[in-house]
């Protein structure tokens, strides 16, 4: 008999913005068309297993506050089944089609990697059945190569090959499990791939190891017939002082250097962008420029605290700017919007999980509609085109095509008269943004 953890909560429906019901969508209407696609297709909303099913509220100063009922069972396999029951009940009630997971979110890690592999195999079989019953899919899977103390000096970039090969084995197991569950993508987030001090680190050698490993993963995935995408998720720091996958630009440089650019895309997380001193939209645009905008981990940081607070998205301005990049670059390549976010440790009611995800989905829906409005009903697109019009013809166009030499540029640059100020009109652009929703 399956568990029913949220029986006091009904399926979440779209009620429109006039609704004052906290457990209803005000803006996310899955079947509504925006620029020719339904919201459901644009977003592919996903629940992050680690936060929504495994988090217990513990922080460096305090113990567990969230005693999720599905995690109280002592038998390891039964506990994992209970957690899967809760996950699928939650996803169905939210109307989300996807979830994302780390190997050891699904079931507790064993004392050895072999034991973990056995456990993962057992829970995968159970989850697969639940997928068949419900049609719920995996947006991406990944391996947690950062929690186990064996990874304290790094995983694939560990100075000790014994640890690097253990990490490789764990990733193979997680990748195989992801494929077994039909995962549409596979993520690499290198939580321990980086360093604490350069004094004891051969950075070049560690990066080479990561490059070799990713190439071997590409070969393996092809042999296995994997049709999905590989994503790298940039983050500048935390838990290491300096992570190798610092930001979008760094990751793209790495992928190009090691010949991985055709097989990898990026999974951009909002709070990671903030930590890298970038805006979310900047990170998306850098990925889009390289044709690598793969997926999004949706959350938000805190304006005052410089760490990864992983709060649910409510920042409408930030989301509209992100959705402008999203729509202009044709959406995500293979990925979706995964709520890599957690309720605060003092949000201890089960309904808080629902309220948080509803608010996140509504923020993206509002952002998408506002971006559509900006692109189709305002002067925005023309203003932006106009700003670059000097490159549309004449010498500007010749320069853009690479037809002007330095001598040509010298002559043109020196010969012309005084150049008048051209306003950048930032406040006008901002007023379009501010009036778009
Ligand atoms: C950590 C983080 C991870 C990745 C998956 O900051 O974002 O949860 O998304 O490993
Ligand atoms: Co993430």
Tab-separated table of C-alpha atoms in Angstrom, residues 122-377:
chain	number	residue	atom	x	y	z
A	122	UNK	CA	16.818	-1.392	-5.987
A	123	UNK	CA	15.245	2.046	-5.762
A	124	UNK	CA	15.560	2.689	-9.504
A	125	UNK	CA	13.362	-0.326	-10.162
A	126	UNK	CA	10.696	1.082	-7.821
A	127	UNK	CA	10.885	4.604	-9.287
A	128	UNK	CA	10.657	3.267	-12.827
A	129	UNK	CA	7.334	1.648	-11.982
A	130	UNK	CA	6.052	4.922	-10.577
A	131	UNK	CA	7.165	6.722	-13.741
A	132	UNK	CA	5.225	4.241	-15.846
A	133	UNK	CA	2.096	4.798	-13.734
A	134	UNK	CA	2.288	8.599	-13.783
A	135	UNK	CA	4.235	9.643	-16.914
A	136	UNK	CA	6.565	11.746	-14.749
A	137	UNK	CA	10.034	12.100	-16.275
A	138	UNK	CA	13.610	12.855	-15.256
A	139	UNK	CA	14.917	16.230	-16.467
A	140	UNK	CA	18.427	15.293	-15.354
A	141	UNK	CA	20.312	13.043	-13.025
A	142	UNK	CA	23.710	13.565	-11.429
A	143	UNK	CA	26.160	12.087	-8.930
A	144	UNK	CA	26.808	13.542	-5.505
A	145	UNK	CA	30.614	13.462	-5.430
A	146	UNK	CA	30.895	16.078	-2.713
A	147	UNK	CA	29.202	14.889	0.514
A	148	UNK	CA	31.253	11.784	1.222
A	149	UNK	CA	34.448	12.713	3.149
A	150	UNK	CA	36.496	10.680	0.635
A	151	UNK	CA	36.066	13.682	-1.693
A	152	UNK	CA	37.494	16.260	0.689
A	153	UNK	CA	40.458	16.910	-1.673
A	154	UNK	CA	38.360	16.761	-4.830
A	155	UNK	CA	36.587	14.102	-6.887
A	156	UNK	CA	37.792	13.739	-10.503
A	157	UNK	CA	40.354	16.490	-9.788
A	158	UNK	CA	41.641	14.777	-6.640
A	159	UNK	CA	45.457	14.592	-6.408
A	160	UNK	CA	45.059	10.888	-5.574
A	161	UNK	CA	44.026	8.636	-8.489
A	162	UNK	CA	42.347	6.210	-6.087
A	163	UNK	CA	39.778	8.886	-5.268
A	164	UNK	CA	39.464	10.106	-8.878
A	165	UNK	CA	38.714	6.568	-10.090
A	166	UNK	CA	36.197	6.081	-7.267
A	167	UNK	CA	34.458	9.276	-8.400
A	168	UNK	CA	34.505	8.056	-12.005
A	169	UNK	CA	32.901	4.777	-10.910
A	170	UNK	CA	30.253	6.618	-8.902
A	171	UNK	CA	29.476	8.859	-11.874
A	172	UNK	CA	29.149	5.832	-14.163
A	173	UNK	CA	26.682	4.263	-11.739
A	174	UNK	CA	24.675	7.510	-11.512
A	175	UNK	CA	24.746	7.972	-15.276
A	176	UNK	CA	23.554	4.398	-15.884
A	177	UNK	CA	20.759	4.894	-13.343
A	178	UNK	CA	19.774	8.161	-15.034
A	179	UNK	CA	19.615	6.458	-18.416
A	180	UNK	CA	17.584	3.634	-16.940
A	181	UNK	CA	15.044	6.240	-15.771
A	182	UNK	CA	15.010	7.855	-19.210
A	183	UNK	CA	16.748	11.051	-18.055
A	184	UNK	CA	16.641	13.701	-20.773
A	185	UNK	CA	19.973	15.162	-19.600
A	186	UNK	CA	22.883	14.505	-17.264
A	187	UNK	CA	24.511	17.214	-15.099
A	188	UNK	CA	28.040	17.685	-13.805
A	189	UNK	CA	28.289	20.028	-10.873
A	190	UNK	CA	31.802	19.810	-9.484
A	191	UNK	CA	31.166	20.577	-5.855
A	192	UNK	CA	34.698	19.582	-4.854
A	193	UNK	CA	36.346	20.184	-8.239
A	194	UNK	CA	38.485	23.160	-7.347
A	195	UNK	CA	40.955	24.020	-4.647
A	196	UNK	CA	41.295	25.504	-1.193
A	197	UNK	CA	44.928	26.655	-1.563
A	198	UNK	CA	47.053	26.965	-4.692
A	199	UNK	CA	50.119	26.179	-2.541
A	200	UNK	CA	49.291	22.482	-2.495
A	201	UNK	CA	47.587	22.321	-5.914
A	202	UNK	CA	48.816	21.511	-9.444
A	203	UNK	CA	45.943	23.300	-11.153
A	204	UNK	CA	46.926	22.466	-14.725
A	205	UNK	CA	47.189	18.772	-13.983
A	206	UNK	CA	43.840	18.696	-12.163
A	207	UNK	CA	42.084	20.493	-15.044
A	208	UNK	CA	43.650	18.101	-17.556
A	209	UNK	CA	42.226	15.194	-15.565
A	210	UNK	CA	38.752	16.721	-15.722
A	211	UNK	CA	39.140	17.269	-19.481
A	212	UNK	CA	40.206	13.652	-20.058
A	213	UNK	CA	37.356	12.349	-17.909
A	214	UNK	CA	34.648	14.391	-19.655
A	215	UNK	CA	35.890	13.133	-23.026
A	216	UNK	CA	35.672	9.558	-21.770
A	217	UNK	CA	32.120	10.216	-20.526
A	218	UNK	CA	31.150	11.492	-23.983
A	219	UNK	CA	32.504	8.276	-25.552
A	220	UNK	CA	30.735	6.122	-22.981
A	221	UNK	CA	27.401	7.934	-23.355
A	222	UNK	CA	27.569	7.522	-27.138
A	223	UNK	CA	28.325	3.788	-26.783
A	224	UNK	CA	25.326	3.456	-24.491
A	225	UNK	CA	23.052	5.237	-26.966
A	226	UNK	CA	22.373	8.244	-24.729
A	227	UNK	CA	20.360	10.779	-26.711
A	228	UNK	CA	20.319	13.547	-24.111
A	229	UNK	CA	22.657	16.407	-23.279
A	230	UNK	CA	25.521	16.754	-20.881
A	231	UNK	CA	25.419	19.941	-18.846
A	232	UNK	CA	28.061	21.587	-16.677
A	233	UNK	CA	26.686	23.782	-13.892
A	234	UNK	CA	28.937	26.782	-13.165
A	235	UNK	CA	29.523	27.996	-9.615
A	236	UNK	CA	32.429	30.182	-8.469
A	237	UNK	CA	32.962	29.004	-4.903
A	238	UNK	CA	31.400	27.018	-2.043
A	239	UNK	CA	32.252	24.393	-0.999
A	240	UNK	CA	35.790	24.945	-2.393
A	241	UNK	CA	37.359	28.382	-2.208
A	242	UNK	CA	37.877	28.428	-5.963
A	243	UNK	CA	35.818	26.119	-8.161
A	244	UNK	CA	37.043	25.242	-11.621
A	245	UNK	CA	33.571	25.776	-13.137
A	246	UNK	CA	33.577	29.404	-11.962
A	247	UNK	CA	31.026	30.965	-14.320
A	248	UNK	CA	29.612	30.529	-17.835
A	249	UNK	CA	32.600	32.142	-19.553
A	250	UNK	CA	35.094	29.985	-17.646
A	251	UNK	CA	33.193	26.776	-18.376
A	252	UNK	CA	32.852	27.596	-22.077
A	253	UNK	CA	36.601	28.284	-22.258
A	254	UNK	CA	37.286	24.939	-20.582
A	255	UNK	CA	34.919	23.033	-22.886
A	256	UNK	CA	36.529	24.616	-25.957
A	257	UNK	CA	40.040	23.929	-24.706
A	258	UNK	CA	39.346	20.225	-24.187
A	259	UNK	CA	37.318	19.702	-27.405
A	260	UNK	CA	34.034	19.210	-25.560
A	261	UNK	CA	32.076	22.119	-27.037
A	262	UNK	CA	29.836	20.001	-29.271
A	263	UNK	CA	28.775	17.599	-26.550
A	264	UNK	CA	28.167	19.862	-23.562
A	265	UNK	CA	25.850	22.723	-22.698
A	266	UNK	CA	25.392	24.725	-19.512
A	267	UNK	CA	22.957	24.524	-16.619
A	268	UNK	CA	22.769	28.051	-15.237
A	269	UNK	CA	21.789	28.592	-11.607
A	270	UNK	CA	20.556	32.024	-10.518
A	271	UNK	CA	22.268	32.082	-7.126
A	272	UNK	CA	25.544	30.837	-8.626
A	273	UNK	CA	25.474	33.802	-11.028
A	274	UNK	CA	25.031	36.157	-8.078
A	275	UNK	CA	27.969	34.566	-6.269
A	276	UNK	CA	30.123	35.064	-9.402
A	277	UNK	CA	29.268	38.795	-9.273
A	278	UNK	CA	27.134	38.459	-12.398
A	279	UNK	CA	23.459	38.867	-13.052
A	280	UNK	CA	21.389	35.798	-13.920
A	281	UNK	CA	20.661	37.260	-17.371
A	282	UNK	CA	24.380	37.798	-17.993
A	283	UNK	CA	25.147	34.144	-17.367
A	284	UNK	CA	22.268	33.044	-19.615
A	285	UNK	CA	23.392	35.388	-22.393
A	286	UNK	CA	27.015	34.200	-22.253
A	287	UNK	CA	25.786	30.606	-22.584
A	288	UNK	CA	23.374	31.552	-25.384
A	289	UNK	CA	26.159	33.364	-27.286
A	290	UNK	CA	28.053	30.065	-27.420
A	291	UNK	CA	24.936	28.088	-28.404
A	292	UNK	CA	25.122	26.363	-25.021
A	293	UNK	CA	22.053	27.529	-23.114
A	294	UNK	CA	20.951	24.140	-21.859
A	295	UNK	CA	18.969	24.379	-18.640
A	296	UNK	CA	18.193	26.527	-15.586
A	297	UNK	CA	18.418	25.900	-11.848
A	298	UNK	CA	15.865	28.384	-10.573
A	299	UNK	CA	16.270	30.044	-7.199
A	300	UNK	CA	17.464	33.328	-5.801
A	301	UNK	CA	20.211	34.566	-3.517
A	302	UNK	CA	20.085	37.171	-0.814
A	303	UNK	CA	21.107	40.783	-1.381
A	304	UNK	CA	23.048	40.917	1.869
A	305	UNK	CA	24.378	37.403	2.392
A	306	UNK	CA	27.174	36.217	0.134
A	307	UNK	CA	26.401	32.529	0.130
A	308	UNK	CA	24.182	30.093	-1.713
A	309	UNK	CA	20.883	30.648	0.115
A	310	UNK	CA	18.839	28.764	-2.553
A	311	UNK	CA	15.594	30.627	-1.889
A	312	UNK	CA	12.609	30.236	-4.174
A	313	UNK	CA	12.302	32.668	-7.089
A	314	UNK	CA	10.188	35.741	-6.391
A	315	UNK	CA	12.310	38.400	-8.071
A	316	UNK	CA	10.078	39.479	-10.933
A	317	UNK	CA	12.496	41.999	-12.474
A	318	UNK	CA	15.337	39.503	-12.520
A	319	UNK	CA	13.064	36.873	-14.030
A	320	UNK	CA	11.756	39.168	-16.786
A	321	UNK	CA	15.313	40.019	-17.830
A	322	UNK	CA	16.116	36.300	-17.834
A	323	UNK	CA	13.023	35.483	-19.888
A	324	UNK	CA	14.009	38.122	-22.445
A	325	UNK	CA	17.268	36.252	-23.027
A	326	UNK	CA	15.363	32.953	-22.960
A	327	UNK	CA	12.848	34.000	-25.636
A	328	UNK	CA	15.380	35.819	-27.795
A	329	UNK	CA	17.668	32.804	-27.881
A	330	UNK	CA	14.913	30.315	-28.665
A	331	UNK	CA	14.559	28.759	-25.198
A	332	UNK	CA	16.596	26.015	-23.584
A	333	UNK	CA	18.408	23.255	-25.436
A	334	UNK	CA	17.064	20.092	-23.925
A	335	UNK	CA	16.682	21.346	-20.367
A	336	UNK	CA	13.989	22.986	-18.270
A	337	UNK	CA	13.424	24.990	-15.111
A	338	UNK	CA	14.504	23.012	-12.079
A	339	UNK	CA	13.654	24.567	-8.719
A	340	UNK	CA	17.028	24.101	-7.032
A	341	UNK	CA	15.614	25.892	-3.999
A	342	UNK	CA	14.676	25.047	-0.444
A	343	UNK	CA	12.112	26.334	2.004
A	344	UNK	CA	13.631	28.112	5.023
A	345	UNK	CA	14.447	25.902	7.979
A	346	UNK	CA	11.624	27.448	9.993
A	347	UNK	CA	9.055	26.745	7.246
A	348	UNK	CA	8.002	23.459	8.728
A	349	UNK	CA	4.499	22.848	7.380
A	350	UNK	CA	4.168	20.409	4.490
A	351	UNK	CA	2.084	22.976	2.630
A	352	UNK	CA	5.104	25.336	2.643
A	353	UNK	CA	6.706	23.113	-0.020
A	354	UNK	CA	3.676	23.651	-2.240
A	355	UNK	CA	3.424	27.392	-1.621
A	356	UNK	CA	7.123	27.803	-2.448
A	357	UNK	CA	6.938	25.920	-5.760
A	358	UNK	CA	3.693	27.655	-6.753
A	359	UNK	CA	5.326	31.026	-6.188
A	360	UNK	CA	8.381	29.942	-8.188
A	361	UNK	CA	6.258	28.744	-11.126
A	362	UNK	CA	4.129	31.898	-11.017
A	363	UNK	CA	7.230	34.101	-11.049
A	364	UNK	CA	8.505	32.389	-14.207
A	365	UNK	CA	5.068	32.548	-15.840
A	366	UNK	CA	4.808	36.253	-15.095
A	367	UNK	CA	8.343	36.830	-16.310
A	368	UNK	CA	7.646	34.978	-19.548
A	369	UNK	CA	4.438	36.894	-20.260
A	370	UNK	CA	6.115	40.215	-19.484
A	371	UNK	CA	9.036	39.360	-21.776
A	372	UNK	CA	6.611	38.410	-24.544
A	373	UNK	CA	4.853	41.743	-24.063
A	374	UNK	CA	8.165	43.640	-24.239
A	375	UNK	CA	9.219	41.839	-27.410
A	376	UNK	CA	5.918	42.105	-29.234
A	377	UNK	CA	4.072	45.214	-27.986
